Coordinates of C-alpha atoms in Angstrom, one line a residue:
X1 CA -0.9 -2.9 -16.6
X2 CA -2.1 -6.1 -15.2
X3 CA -1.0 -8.4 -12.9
X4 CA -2.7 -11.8 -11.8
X5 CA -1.8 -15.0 -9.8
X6 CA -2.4 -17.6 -7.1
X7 CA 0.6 -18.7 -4.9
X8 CA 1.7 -20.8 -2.8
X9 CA 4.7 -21.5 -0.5
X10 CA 5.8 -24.9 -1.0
X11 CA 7.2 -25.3 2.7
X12 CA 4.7 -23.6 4.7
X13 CA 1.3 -23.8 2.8
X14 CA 0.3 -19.4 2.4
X15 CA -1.9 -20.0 -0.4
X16 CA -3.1 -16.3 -2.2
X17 CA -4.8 -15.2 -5.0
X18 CA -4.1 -11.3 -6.5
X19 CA -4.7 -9.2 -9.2
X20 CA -3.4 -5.5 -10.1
X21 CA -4.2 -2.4 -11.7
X22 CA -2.1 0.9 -12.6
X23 CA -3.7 3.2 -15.1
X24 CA -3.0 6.7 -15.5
X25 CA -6.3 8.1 -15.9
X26 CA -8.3 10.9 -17.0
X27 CA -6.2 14.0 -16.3
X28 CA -1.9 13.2 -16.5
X29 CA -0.4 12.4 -19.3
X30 CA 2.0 10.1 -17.5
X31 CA 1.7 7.5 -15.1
X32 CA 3.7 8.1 -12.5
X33 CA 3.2 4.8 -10.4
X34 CA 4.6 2.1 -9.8
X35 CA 3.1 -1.4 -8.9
X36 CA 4.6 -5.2 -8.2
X37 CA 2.8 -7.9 -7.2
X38 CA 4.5 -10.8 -7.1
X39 CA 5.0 -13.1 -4.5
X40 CA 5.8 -12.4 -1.7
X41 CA 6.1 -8.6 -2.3
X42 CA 3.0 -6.3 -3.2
X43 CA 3.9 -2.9 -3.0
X44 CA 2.4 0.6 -5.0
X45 CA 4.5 3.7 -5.3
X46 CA 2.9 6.6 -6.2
X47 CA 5.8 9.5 -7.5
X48 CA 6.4 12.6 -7.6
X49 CA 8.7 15.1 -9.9
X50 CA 6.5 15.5 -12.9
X51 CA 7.2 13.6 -16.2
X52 CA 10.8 14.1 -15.6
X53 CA 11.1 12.0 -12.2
X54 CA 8.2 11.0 -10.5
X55 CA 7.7 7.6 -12.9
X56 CA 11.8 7.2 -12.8
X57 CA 11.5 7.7 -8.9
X58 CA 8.4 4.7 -8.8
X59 CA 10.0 2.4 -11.2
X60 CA 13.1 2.3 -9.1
X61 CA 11.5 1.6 -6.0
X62 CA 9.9 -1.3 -7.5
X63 CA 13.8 -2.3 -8.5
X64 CA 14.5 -2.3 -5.6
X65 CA 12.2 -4.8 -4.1
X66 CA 12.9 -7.6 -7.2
X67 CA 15.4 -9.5 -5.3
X68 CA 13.3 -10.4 -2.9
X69 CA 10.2 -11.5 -5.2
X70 CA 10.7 -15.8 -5.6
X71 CA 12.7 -16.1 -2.7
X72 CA 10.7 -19.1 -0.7
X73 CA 12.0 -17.2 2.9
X74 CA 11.7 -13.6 3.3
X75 CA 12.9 -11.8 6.8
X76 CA 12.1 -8.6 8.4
X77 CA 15.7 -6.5 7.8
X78 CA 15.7 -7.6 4.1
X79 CA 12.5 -5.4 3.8
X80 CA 13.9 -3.1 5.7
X81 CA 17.3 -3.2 3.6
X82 CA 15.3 -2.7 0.3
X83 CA 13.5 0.0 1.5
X84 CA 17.1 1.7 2.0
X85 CA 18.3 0.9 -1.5
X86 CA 14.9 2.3 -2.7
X87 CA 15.8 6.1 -0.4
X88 CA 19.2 6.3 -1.9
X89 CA 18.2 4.9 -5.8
X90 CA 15.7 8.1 -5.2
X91 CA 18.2 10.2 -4.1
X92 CA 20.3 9.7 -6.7
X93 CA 17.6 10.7 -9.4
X94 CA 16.5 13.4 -7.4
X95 CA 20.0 15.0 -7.0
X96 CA 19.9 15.2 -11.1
X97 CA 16.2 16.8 -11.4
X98 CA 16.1 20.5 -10.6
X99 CA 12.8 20.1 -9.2
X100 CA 13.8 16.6 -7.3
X101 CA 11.9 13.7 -7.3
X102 CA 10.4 11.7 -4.3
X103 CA 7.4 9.0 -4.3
X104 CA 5.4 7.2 -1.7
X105 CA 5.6 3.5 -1.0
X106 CA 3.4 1.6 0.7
X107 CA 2.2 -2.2 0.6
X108 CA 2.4 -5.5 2.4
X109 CA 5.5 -8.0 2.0
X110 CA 5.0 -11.9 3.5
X111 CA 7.8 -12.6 6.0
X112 CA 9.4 -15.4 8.3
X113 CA 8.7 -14.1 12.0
X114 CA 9.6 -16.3 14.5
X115 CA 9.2 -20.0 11.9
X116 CA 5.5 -18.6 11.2
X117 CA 4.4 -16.9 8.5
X118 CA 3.1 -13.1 8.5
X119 CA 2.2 -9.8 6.6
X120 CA 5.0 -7.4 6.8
X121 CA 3.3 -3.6 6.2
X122 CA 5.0 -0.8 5.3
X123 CA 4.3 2.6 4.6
X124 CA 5.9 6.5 3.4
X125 CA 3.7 8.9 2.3
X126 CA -0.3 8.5 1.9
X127 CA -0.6 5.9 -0.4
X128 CA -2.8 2.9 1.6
X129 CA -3.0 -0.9 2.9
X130 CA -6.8 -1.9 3.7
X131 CA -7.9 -4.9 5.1
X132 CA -11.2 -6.5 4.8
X133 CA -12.3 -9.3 7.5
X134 CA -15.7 -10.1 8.2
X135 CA -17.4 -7.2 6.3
X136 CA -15.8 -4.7 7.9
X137 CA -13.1 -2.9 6.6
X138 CA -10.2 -1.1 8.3
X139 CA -7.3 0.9 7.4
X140 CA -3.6 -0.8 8.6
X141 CA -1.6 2.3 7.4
X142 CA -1.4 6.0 8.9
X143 CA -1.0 8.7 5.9
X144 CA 2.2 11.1 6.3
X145 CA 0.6 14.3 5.1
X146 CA -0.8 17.6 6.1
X147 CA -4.2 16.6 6.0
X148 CA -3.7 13.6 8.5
X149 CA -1.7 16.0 11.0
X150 CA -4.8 18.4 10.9
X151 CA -7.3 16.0 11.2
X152 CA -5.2 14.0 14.5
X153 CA -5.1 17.6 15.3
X154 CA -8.3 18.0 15.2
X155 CA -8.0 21.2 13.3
X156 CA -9.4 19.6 10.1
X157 CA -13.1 18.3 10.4
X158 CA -13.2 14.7 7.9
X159 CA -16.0 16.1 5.6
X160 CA -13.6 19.0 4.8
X161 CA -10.3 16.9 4.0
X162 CA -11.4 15.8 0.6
X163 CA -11.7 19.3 -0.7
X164 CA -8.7 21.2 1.7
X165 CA -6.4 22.8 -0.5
X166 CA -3.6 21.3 0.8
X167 CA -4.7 17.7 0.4
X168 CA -1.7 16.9 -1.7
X169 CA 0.9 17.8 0.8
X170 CA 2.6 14.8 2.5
X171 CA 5.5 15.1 5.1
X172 CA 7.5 11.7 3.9
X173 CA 8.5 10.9 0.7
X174 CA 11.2 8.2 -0.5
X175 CA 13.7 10.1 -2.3
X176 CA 13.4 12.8 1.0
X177 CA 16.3 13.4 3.6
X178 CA 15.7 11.6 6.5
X179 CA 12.8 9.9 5.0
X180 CA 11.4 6.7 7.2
X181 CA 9.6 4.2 6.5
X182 CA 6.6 3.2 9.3
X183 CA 6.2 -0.8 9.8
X184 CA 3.5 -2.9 11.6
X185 CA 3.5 -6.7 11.7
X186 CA 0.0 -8.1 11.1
X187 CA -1.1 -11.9 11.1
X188 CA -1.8 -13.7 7.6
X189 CA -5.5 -14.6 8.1
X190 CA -7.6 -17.2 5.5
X191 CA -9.8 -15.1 4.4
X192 CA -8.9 -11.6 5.0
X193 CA -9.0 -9.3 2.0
X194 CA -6.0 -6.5 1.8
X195 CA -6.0 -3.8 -0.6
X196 CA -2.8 -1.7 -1.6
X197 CA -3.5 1.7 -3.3
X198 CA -2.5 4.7 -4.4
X199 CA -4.5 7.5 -3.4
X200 CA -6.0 8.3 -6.9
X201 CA -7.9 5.4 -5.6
X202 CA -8.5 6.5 -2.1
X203 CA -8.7 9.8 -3.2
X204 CA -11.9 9.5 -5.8
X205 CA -13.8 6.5 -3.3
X206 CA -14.6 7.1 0.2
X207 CA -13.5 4.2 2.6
X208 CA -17.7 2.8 2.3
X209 CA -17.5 2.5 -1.3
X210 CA -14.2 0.6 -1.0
X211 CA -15.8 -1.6 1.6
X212 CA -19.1 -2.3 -0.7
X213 CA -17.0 -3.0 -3.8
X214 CA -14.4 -5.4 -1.9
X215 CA -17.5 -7.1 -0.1
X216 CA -19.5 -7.0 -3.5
X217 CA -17.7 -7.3 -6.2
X218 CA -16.3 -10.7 -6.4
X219 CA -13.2 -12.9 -6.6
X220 CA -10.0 -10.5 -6.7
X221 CA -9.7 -10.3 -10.6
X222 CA -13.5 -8.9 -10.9
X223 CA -13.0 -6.7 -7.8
X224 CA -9.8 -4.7 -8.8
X225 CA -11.4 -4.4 -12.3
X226 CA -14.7 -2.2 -10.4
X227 CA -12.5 -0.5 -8.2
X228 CA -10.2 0.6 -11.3
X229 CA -14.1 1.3 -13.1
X230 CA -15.3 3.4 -10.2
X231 CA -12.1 5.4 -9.4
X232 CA -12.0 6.3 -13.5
X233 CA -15.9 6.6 -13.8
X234 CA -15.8 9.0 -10.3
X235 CA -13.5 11.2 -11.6
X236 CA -10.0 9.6 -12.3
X237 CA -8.5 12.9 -11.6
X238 CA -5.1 11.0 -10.6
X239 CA -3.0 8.1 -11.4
X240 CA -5.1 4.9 -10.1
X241 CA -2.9 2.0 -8.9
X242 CA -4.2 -1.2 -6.4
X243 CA -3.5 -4.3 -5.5
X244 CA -6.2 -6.6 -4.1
X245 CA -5.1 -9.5 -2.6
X246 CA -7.0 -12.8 -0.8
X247 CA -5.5 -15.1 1.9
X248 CA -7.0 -18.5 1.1
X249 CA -4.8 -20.6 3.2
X250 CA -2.7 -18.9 6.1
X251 CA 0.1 -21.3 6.6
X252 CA -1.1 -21.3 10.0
X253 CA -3.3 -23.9 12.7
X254 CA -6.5 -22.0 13.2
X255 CA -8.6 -23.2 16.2
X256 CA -11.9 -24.5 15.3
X257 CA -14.4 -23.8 17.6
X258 CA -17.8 -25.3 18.4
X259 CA -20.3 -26.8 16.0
X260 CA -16.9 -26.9 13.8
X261 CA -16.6 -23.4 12.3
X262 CA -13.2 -21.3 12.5
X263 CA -12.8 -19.5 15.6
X264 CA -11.0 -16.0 14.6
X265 CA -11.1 -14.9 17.8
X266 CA -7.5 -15.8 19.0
X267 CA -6.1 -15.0 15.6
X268 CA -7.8 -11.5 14.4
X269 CA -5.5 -10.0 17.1
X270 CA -4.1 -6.6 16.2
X271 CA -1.3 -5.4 14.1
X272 CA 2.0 -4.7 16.1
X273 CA 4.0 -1.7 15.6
X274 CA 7.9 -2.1 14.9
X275 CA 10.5 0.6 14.8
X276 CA 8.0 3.4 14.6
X277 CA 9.9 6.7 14.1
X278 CA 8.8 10.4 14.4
X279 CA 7.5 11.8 11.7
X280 CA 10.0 14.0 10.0
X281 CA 8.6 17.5 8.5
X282 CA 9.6 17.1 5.2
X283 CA 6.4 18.3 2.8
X284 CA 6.5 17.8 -0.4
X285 CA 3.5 18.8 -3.3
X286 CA 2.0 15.6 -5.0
X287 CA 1.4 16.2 -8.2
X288 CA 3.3 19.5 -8.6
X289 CA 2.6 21.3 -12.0
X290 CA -1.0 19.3 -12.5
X291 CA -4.2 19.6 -11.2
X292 CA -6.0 16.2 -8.8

């Protein structure tokens, strides 16, 4: 699947170009993600559940976000509220599934905050947003899984996450009682680059390769296409879903500083948190009954 576009909103100039990817890859015989992109919403859901759920748990997460895709003003709570229909929508396919059904969400959607516009991020389970700026990339979400605990725990060293045997384990899923969604607000930036994955991405390219390829690789279309390549060529050992996405006009006044170049440094400020819960222990297997 295959998802292109340049937008812009007519009232307050955010001007982005996109492209997406979902494949199932080397080793499932079903793809069990989900992806939109389509303004203002770009979101990847990664489920879980097996061929009976886990792609029945995506696609309706990604139902649940359509009415806000089109709409020229998007707030904060309306996130928030499809996030909600997306938990019980879960639920309910969950409750008919003797071995449930649960997927992550993760991704950015463009809001209204305070008559300006700016990235909305949002994230359950250990799917990922990414943001390039300057060459240097940086990770916006925080995984809810085992290994993340351990390694803030500092009982996991990072050269050993990739190959601990409970790699797959996340503590939030949608579709999970009590399940909550973590959200930062982050300023739309010209010429940031975000990424949202799936960790079949993530999970076959370490964070330098995803910085070389999104540095390297060319206008958005070109770029998901290698980083779809690489994840299949390194392995593909899950379903590989992203979203790359470029801010080429931010809506916004950016000061311009001396000799007449952009000055960043007032608006590369960083992301806030908002209504950041405790994590919940609710683990849950990726990928039960196939290998990653």
């Amino acid at each position: 699947m295959h998802q292109r576009s340049t937008e812009t909103l007519a009232e307050n100039p955010v001007v982005l170009r996109y492209q997406a990817h979902t494949d199932v890859g080397h080793k499932r015989a079903v793809n069990e993600d989900a992806v939109l992109a389509a303004h203002p919403v770009f979101i990847v859901a990664d489920g879980m559940g097996g061929h009976e759920a886990g792609d029945l748990a995506s696609a309706a997460i990604v139902e649940a976000f359509l009415p806000l895709v089109g709409l020229p003003e998007v707030l904060p709570e309306q996130v928030v509220a499809a996030v909600g229909r997306a938990q019980v929508a879960v639920e309910r396919i969950s409750a008919g599934r003797a071995r449930g059904a649960g997927s992550t969400l993760t991704g950015v959607v463009l809001v209204n905050e305070q008559t300006q516009p700016a990235w909305l991020v949002l994230n359950v389970g250990d799917s990922r947003v990414y943001r390039l700026s300057g060459g240097e990339l940086s990770r916006i979400t925080h995984d809810h899984s085992l290994v993340q605990e351990m390694l803030d725990a500092g009982t996991l060293a990072p050269d050993e996450a990739a190959d601990y045997v409970g790699r797959n384990v996340i503590t939030r899923a949608i579709g999970a009682a009590d399940a909550r969604a973590d959200y930062w607000m982050h300023p739309v930036i010209a010429g940031e680059r975000l990424l949202v994955c799936s960790d079949g991405l993530s999970g076959e390219l370490v964070d330098e390769v995803l910085r070389a390829l999104l540095t390297m690789a060319g206008p958005v279309e070109a770029t998901a296409s290698e980083l779809l390549t690489q994840a299949l060529l390194n392995g593909g050992r899950d379903n590989v879903s992203l979203i790359v996405i470029d801010v080429l006009n931010s809506g916004t006044q950016v000061p311009i500083g001396p000799g007449g170049g952009t000055d960043v440094s007032t608006s590369e400020h960083d992301t806030v948190d908002l209504l950041l819960e405790d994590t919940t222990e609710l683990p849950w297997r990726k990928g039960r009954g196939g290998g990653r």
